[in-house]
mmCIF file of C-alpha atoms in Angstrom:
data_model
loop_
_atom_site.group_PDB
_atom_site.id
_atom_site.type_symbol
_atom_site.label_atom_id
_atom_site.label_comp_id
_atom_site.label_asym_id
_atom_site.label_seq_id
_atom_site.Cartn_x
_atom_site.Cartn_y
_atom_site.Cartn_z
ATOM 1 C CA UNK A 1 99.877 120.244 122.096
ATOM 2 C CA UNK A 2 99.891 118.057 124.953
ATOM 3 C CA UNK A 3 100.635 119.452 128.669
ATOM 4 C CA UNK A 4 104.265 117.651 128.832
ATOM 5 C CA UNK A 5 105.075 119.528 125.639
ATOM 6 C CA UNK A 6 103.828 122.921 126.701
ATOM 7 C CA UNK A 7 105.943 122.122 129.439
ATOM 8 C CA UNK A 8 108.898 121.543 127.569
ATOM 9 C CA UNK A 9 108.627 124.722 125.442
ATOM 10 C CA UNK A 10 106.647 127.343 127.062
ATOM 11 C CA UNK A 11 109.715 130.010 127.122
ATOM 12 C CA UNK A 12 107.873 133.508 126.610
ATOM 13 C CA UNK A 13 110.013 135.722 128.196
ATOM 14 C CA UNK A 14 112.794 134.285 127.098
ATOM 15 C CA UNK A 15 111.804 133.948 123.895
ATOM 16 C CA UNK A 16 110.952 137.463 122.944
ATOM 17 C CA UNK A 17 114.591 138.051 124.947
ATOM 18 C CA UNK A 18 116.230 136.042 122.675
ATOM 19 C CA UNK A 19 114.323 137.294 119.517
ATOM 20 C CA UNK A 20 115.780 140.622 119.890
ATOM 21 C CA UNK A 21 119.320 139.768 120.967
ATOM 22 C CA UNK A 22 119.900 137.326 118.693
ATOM 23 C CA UNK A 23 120.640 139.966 115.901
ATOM 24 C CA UNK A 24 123.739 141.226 117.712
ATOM 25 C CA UNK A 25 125.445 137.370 117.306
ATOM 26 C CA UNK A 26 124.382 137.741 113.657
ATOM 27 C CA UNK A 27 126.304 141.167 113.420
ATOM 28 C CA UNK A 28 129.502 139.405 113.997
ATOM 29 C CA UNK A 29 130.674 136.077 112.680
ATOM 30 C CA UNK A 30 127.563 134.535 113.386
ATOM 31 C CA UNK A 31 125.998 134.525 110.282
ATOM 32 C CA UNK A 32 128.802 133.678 108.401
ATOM 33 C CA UNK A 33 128.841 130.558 110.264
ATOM 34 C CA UNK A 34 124.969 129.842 109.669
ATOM 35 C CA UNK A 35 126.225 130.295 106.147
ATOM 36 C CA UNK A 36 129.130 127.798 106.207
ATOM 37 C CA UNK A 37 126.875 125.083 107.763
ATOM 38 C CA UNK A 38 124.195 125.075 105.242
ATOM 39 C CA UNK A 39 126.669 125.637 102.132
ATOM 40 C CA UNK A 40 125.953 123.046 99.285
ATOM 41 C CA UNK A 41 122.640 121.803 100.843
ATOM 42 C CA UNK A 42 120.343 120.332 98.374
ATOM 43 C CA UNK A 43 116.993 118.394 97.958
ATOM 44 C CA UNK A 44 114.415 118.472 100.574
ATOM 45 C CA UNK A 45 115.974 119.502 104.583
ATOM 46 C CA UNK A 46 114.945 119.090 108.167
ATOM 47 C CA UNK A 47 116.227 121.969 110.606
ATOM 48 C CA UNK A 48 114.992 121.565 113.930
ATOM 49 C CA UNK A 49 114.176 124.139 116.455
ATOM 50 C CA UNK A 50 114.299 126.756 114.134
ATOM 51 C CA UNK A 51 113.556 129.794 116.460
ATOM 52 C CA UNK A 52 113.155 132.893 115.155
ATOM 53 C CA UNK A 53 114.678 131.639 111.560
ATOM 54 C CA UNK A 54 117.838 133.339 111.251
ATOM 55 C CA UNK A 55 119.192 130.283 109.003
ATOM 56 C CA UNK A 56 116.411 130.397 106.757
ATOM 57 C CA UNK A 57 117.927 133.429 104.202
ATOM 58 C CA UNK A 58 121.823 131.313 104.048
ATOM 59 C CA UNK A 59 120.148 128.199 103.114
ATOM 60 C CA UNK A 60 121.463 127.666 98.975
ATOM 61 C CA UNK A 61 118.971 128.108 96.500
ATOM 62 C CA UNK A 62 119.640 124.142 95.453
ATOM 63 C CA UNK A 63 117.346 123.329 98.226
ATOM 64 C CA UNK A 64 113.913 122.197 97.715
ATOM 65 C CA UNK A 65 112.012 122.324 100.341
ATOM 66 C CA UNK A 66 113.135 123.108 103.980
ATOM 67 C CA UNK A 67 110.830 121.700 106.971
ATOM 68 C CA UNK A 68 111.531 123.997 109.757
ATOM 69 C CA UNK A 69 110.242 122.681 112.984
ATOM 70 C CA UNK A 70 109.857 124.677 115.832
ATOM 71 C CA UNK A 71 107.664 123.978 119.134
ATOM 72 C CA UNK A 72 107.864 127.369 120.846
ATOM 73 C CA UNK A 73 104.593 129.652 119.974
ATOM 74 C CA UNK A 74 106.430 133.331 119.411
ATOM 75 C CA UNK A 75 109.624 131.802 118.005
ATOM 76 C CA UNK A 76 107.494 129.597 115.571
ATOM 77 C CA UNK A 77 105.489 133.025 114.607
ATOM 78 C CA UNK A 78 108.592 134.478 114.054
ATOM 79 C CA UNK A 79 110.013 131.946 112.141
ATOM 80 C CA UNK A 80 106.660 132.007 109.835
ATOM 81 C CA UNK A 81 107.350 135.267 109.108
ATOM 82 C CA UNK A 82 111.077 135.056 108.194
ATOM 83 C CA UNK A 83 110.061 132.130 106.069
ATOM 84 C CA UNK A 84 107.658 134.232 104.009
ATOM 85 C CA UNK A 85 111.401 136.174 103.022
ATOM 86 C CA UNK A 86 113.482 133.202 102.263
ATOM 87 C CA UNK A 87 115.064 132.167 99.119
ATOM 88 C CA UNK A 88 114.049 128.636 99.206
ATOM 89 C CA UNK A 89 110.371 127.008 100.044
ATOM 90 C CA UNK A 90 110.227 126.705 103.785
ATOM 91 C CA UNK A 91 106.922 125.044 106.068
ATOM 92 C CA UNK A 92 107.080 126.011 109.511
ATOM 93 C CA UNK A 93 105.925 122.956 111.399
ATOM 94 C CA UNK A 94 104.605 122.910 115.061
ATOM 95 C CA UNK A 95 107.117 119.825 116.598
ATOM 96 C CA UNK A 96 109.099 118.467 118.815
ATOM 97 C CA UNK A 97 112.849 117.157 118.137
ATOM 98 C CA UNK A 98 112.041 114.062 120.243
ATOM 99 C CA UNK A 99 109.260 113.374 117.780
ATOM 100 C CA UNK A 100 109.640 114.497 114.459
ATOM 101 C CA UNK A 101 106.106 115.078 112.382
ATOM 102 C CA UNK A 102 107.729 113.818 108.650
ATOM 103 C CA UNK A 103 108.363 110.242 107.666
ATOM 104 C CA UNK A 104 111.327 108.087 108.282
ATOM 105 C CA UNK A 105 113.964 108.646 105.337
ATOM 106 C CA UNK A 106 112.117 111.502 103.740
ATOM 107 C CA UNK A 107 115.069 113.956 104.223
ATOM 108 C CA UNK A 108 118.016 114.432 102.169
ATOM 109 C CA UNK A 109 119.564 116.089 105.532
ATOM 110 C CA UNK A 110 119.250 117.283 108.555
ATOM 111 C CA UNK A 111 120.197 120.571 110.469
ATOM 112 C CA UNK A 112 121.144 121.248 113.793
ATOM 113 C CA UNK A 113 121.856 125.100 114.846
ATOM 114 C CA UNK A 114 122.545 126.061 118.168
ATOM 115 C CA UNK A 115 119.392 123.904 119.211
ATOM 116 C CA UNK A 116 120.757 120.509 120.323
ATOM 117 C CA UNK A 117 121.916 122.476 123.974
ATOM 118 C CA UNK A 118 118.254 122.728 124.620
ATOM 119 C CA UNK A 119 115.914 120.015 123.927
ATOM 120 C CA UNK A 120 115.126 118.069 126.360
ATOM 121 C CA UNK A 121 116.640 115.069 125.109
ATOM 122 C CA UNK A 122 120.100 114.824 122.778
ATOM 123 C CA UNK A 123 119.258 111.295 122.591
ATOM 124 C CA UNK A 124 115.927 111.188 121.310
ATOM 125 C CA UNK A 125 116.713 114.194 119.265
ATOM 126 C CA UNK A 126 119.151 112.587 117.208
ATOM 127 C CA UNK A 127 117.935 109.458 116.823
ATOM 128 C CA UNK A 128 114.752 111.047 115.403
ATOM 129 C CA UNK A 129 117.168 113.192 113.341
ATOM 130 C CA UNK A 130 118.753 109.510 111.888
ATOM 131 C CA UNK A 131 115.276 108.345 111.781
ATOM 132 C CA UNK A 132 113.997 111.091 109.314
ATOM 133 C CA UNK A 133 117.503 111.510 106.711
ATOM 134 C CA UNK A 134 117.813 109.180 103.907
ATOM 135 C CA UNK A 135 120.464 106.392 104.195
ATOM 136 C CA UNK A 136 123.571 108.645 102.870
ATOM 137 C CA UNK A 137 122.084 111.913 103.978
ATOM 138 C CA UNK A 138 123.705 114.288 105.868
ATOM 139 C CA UNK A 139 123.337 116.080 109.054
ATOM 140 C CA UNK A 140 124.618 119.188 109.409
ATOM 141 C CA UNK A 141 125.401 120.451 113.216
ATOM 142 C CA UNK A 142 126.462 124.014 114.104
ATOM 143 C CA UNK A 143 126.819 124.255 118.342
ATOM 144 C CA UNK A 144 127.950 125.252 121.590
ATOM 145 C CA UNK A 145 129.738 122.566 123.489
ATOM 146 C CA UNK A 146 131.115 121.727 126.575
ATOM 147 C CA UNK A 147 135.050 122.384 127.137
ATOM 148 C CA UNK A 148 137.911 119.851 126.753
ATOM 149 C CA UNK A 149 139.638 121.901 129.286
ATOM 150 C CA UNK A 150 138.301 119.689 133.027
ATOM 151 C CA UNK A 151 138.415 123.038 134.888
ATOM 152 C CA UNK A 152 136.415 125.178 132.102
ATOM 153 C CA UNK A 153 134.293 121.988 131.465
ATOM 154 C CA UNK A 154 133.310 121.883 136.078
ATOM 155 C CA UNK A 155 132.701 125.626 135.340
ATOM 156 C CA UNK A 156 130.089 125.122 132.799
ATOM 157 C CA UNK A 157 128.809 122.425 134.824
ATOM 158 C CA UNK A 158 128.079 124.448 137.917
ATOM 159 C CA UNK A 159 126.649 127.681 135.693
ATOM 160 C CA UNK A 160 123.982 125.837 134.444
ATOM 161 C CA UNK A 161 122.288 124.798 137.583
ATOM 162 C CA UNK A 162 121.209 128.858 136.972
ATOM 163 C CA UNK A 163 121.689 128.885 133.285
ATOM 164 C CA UNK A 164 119.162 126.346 132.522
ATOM 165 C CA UNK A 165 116.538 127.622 134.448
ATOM 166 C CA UNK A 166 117.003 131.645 132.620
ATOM 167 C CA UNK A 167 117.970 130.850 128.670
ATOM 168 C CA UNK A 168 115.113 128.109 127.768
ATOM 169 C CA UNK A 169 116.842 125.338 128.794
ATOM 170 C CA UNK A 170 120.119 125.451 127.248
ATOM 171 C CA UNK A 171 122.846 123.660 128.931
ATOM 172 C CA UNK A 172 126.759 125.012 128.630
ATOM 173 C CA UNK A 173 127.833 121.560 129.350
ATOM 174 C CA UNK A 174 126.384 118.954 127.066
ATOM 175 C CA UNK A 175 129.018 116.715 125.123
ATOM 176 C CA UNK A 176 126.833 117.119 121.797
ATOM 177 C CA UNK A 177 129.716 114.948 119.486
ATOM 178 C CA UNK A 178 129.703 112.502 121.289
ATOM 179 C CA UNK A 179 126.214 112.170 121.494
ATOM 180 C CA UNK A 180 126.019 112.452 117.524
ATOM 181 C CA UNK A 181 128.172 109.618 117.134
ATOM 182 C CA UNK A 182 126.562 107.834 119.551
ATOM 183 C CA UNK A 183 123.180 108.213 117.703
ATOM 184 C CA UNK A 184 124.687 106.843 114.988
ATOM 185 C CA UNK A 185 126.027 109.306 112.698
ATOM 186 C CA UNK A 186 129.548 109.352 110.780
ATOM 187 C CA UNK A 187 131.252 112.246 111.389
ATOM 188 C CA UNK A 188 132.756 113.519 108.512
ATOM 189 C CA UNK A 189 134.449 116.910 109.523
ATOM 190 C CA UNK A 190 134.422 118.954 112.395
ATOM 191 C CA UNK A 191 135.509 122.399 112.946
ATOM 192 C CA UNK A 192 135.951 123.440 116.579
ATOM 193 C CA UNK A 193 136.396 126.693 117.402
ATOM 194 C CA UNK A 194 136.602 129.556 120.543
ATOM 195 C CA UNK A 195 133.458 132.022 119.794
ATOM 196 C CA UNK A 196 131.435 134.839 121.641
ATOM 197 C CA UNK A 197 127.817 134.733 120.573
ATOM 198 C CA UNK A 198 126.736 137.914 122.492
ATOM 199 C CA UNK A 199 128.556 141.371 122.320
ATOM 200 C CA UNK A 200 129.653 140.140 125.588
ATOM 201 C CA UNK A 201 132.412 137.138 127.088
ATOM 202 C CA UNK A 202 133.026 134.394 127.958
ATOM 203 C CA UNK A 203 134.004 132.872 124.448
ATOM 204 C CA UNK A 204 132.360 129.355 124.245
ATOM 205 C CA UNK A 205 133.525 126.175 122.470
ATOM 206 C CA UNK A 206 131.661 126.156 119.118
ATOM 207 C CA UNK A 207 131.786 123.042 116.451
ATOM 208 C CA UNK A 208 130.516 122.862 112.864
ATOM 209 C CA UNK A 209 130.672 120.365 110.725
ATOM 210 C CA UNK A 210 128.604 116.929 108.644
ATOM 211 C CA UNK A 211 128.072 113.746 109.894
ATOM 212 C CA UNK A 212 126.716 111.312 107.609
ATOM 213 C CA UNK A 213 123.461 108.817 108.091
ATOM 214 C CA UNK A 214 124.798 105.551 107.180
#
């Protein structure tokens, strides 16, 4: 791993934070919504920053092979052992989003969870995303976004000057559907939706849906 990259994803304290907090999201709807995004998957799949694996036991037993890429050391340990429990073939990959080890069109589809807030660059991100799914494929995108309300959507603005700097990165305020179909991608339904992913407020603008690699 090269020094910009360790820079990029050298989280440890907030890593092992987020390792055992993220159960509590999963206690509530969570996991149901992990669930809904990777319903009717099939073939071989992509999932980028993978963290600690909490999609890995909702992904349908109609998938091949998932590559689960992950560039953070404990989170990627983690997620090695969460694969060894999952109901499909998963290989835990040491990776970027920006720069995708696996070969352009060698996915059937692509899977974004609660990751595309963080990496350092949405852009890059997705266009390696369209890069690596098949013409057809399908990306499937489950994330926090910023608000269509202007006075919630300043508010998110100013909290992450702190909030990037304490939760790995992740930004409250990043316009992630617009950057999807900016990238490229068809967007073929969206659910958007008011959720709390801690036991705690402020409820956060969610979507889930597929876009489609043309």
């Amino acid at each position: 791993m090269t020094e910009m990259q360790e820079c990029r994803v050298h989280h440890p304290i907030f890593a092992r934070l987020y390792a055992k907090t993220s159960s509590a999201a999963e206690e509530g709807d969570q996991a149901e919504h992990r669930q809904t995004t990777l319903a009717g998957l099939s073939g071989r799949v992509i999932e980028v920053g993978v963290g600690n694996g909490l999609n890995f036991p909702h992904y349908p037993r109609s998938v091949e092979e998932v590559v689960a890429v992950e560039p953070e050391t404990y989170l990627r340990d983690r997620a090695a052992e969460a694969a060894a429990e999952a109901p499909v073939p998963v290989r835990v990959l040491d990776g970027l989003a920006e720069r995708l080890p696996v070969e352009s069109g060698s996915c059937d589809a692509g899977v974004a969870s609660l990751v595309l807030c963080s990496v350092a660059s949405q852009e890059q991100a997705l266009s390696e995303l369209f890069r690596v799914i098949r013409a057809g494929g399908e990306l499937r995108f489950y994330e926090h976004v910023v608000s269509r309300s202007p006075g919630t959507a300043r508010l998110q603005r100013a909290a992450d000057i702190v909030w990037t700097r304490v939760s790995g990165g992740c930004h409250l305020s990043r316009d992630t559907m617009t950057a999807i179909e900016q990238a490229g991608f068809l967007v073929e339904s969206c659910d958007r939706f008011p959720f709390t992913p801690m036991p705690v407020p402020p409820r956060i603008p969610h979507v889930l849906g597929v876009a489609r690699r043309p």
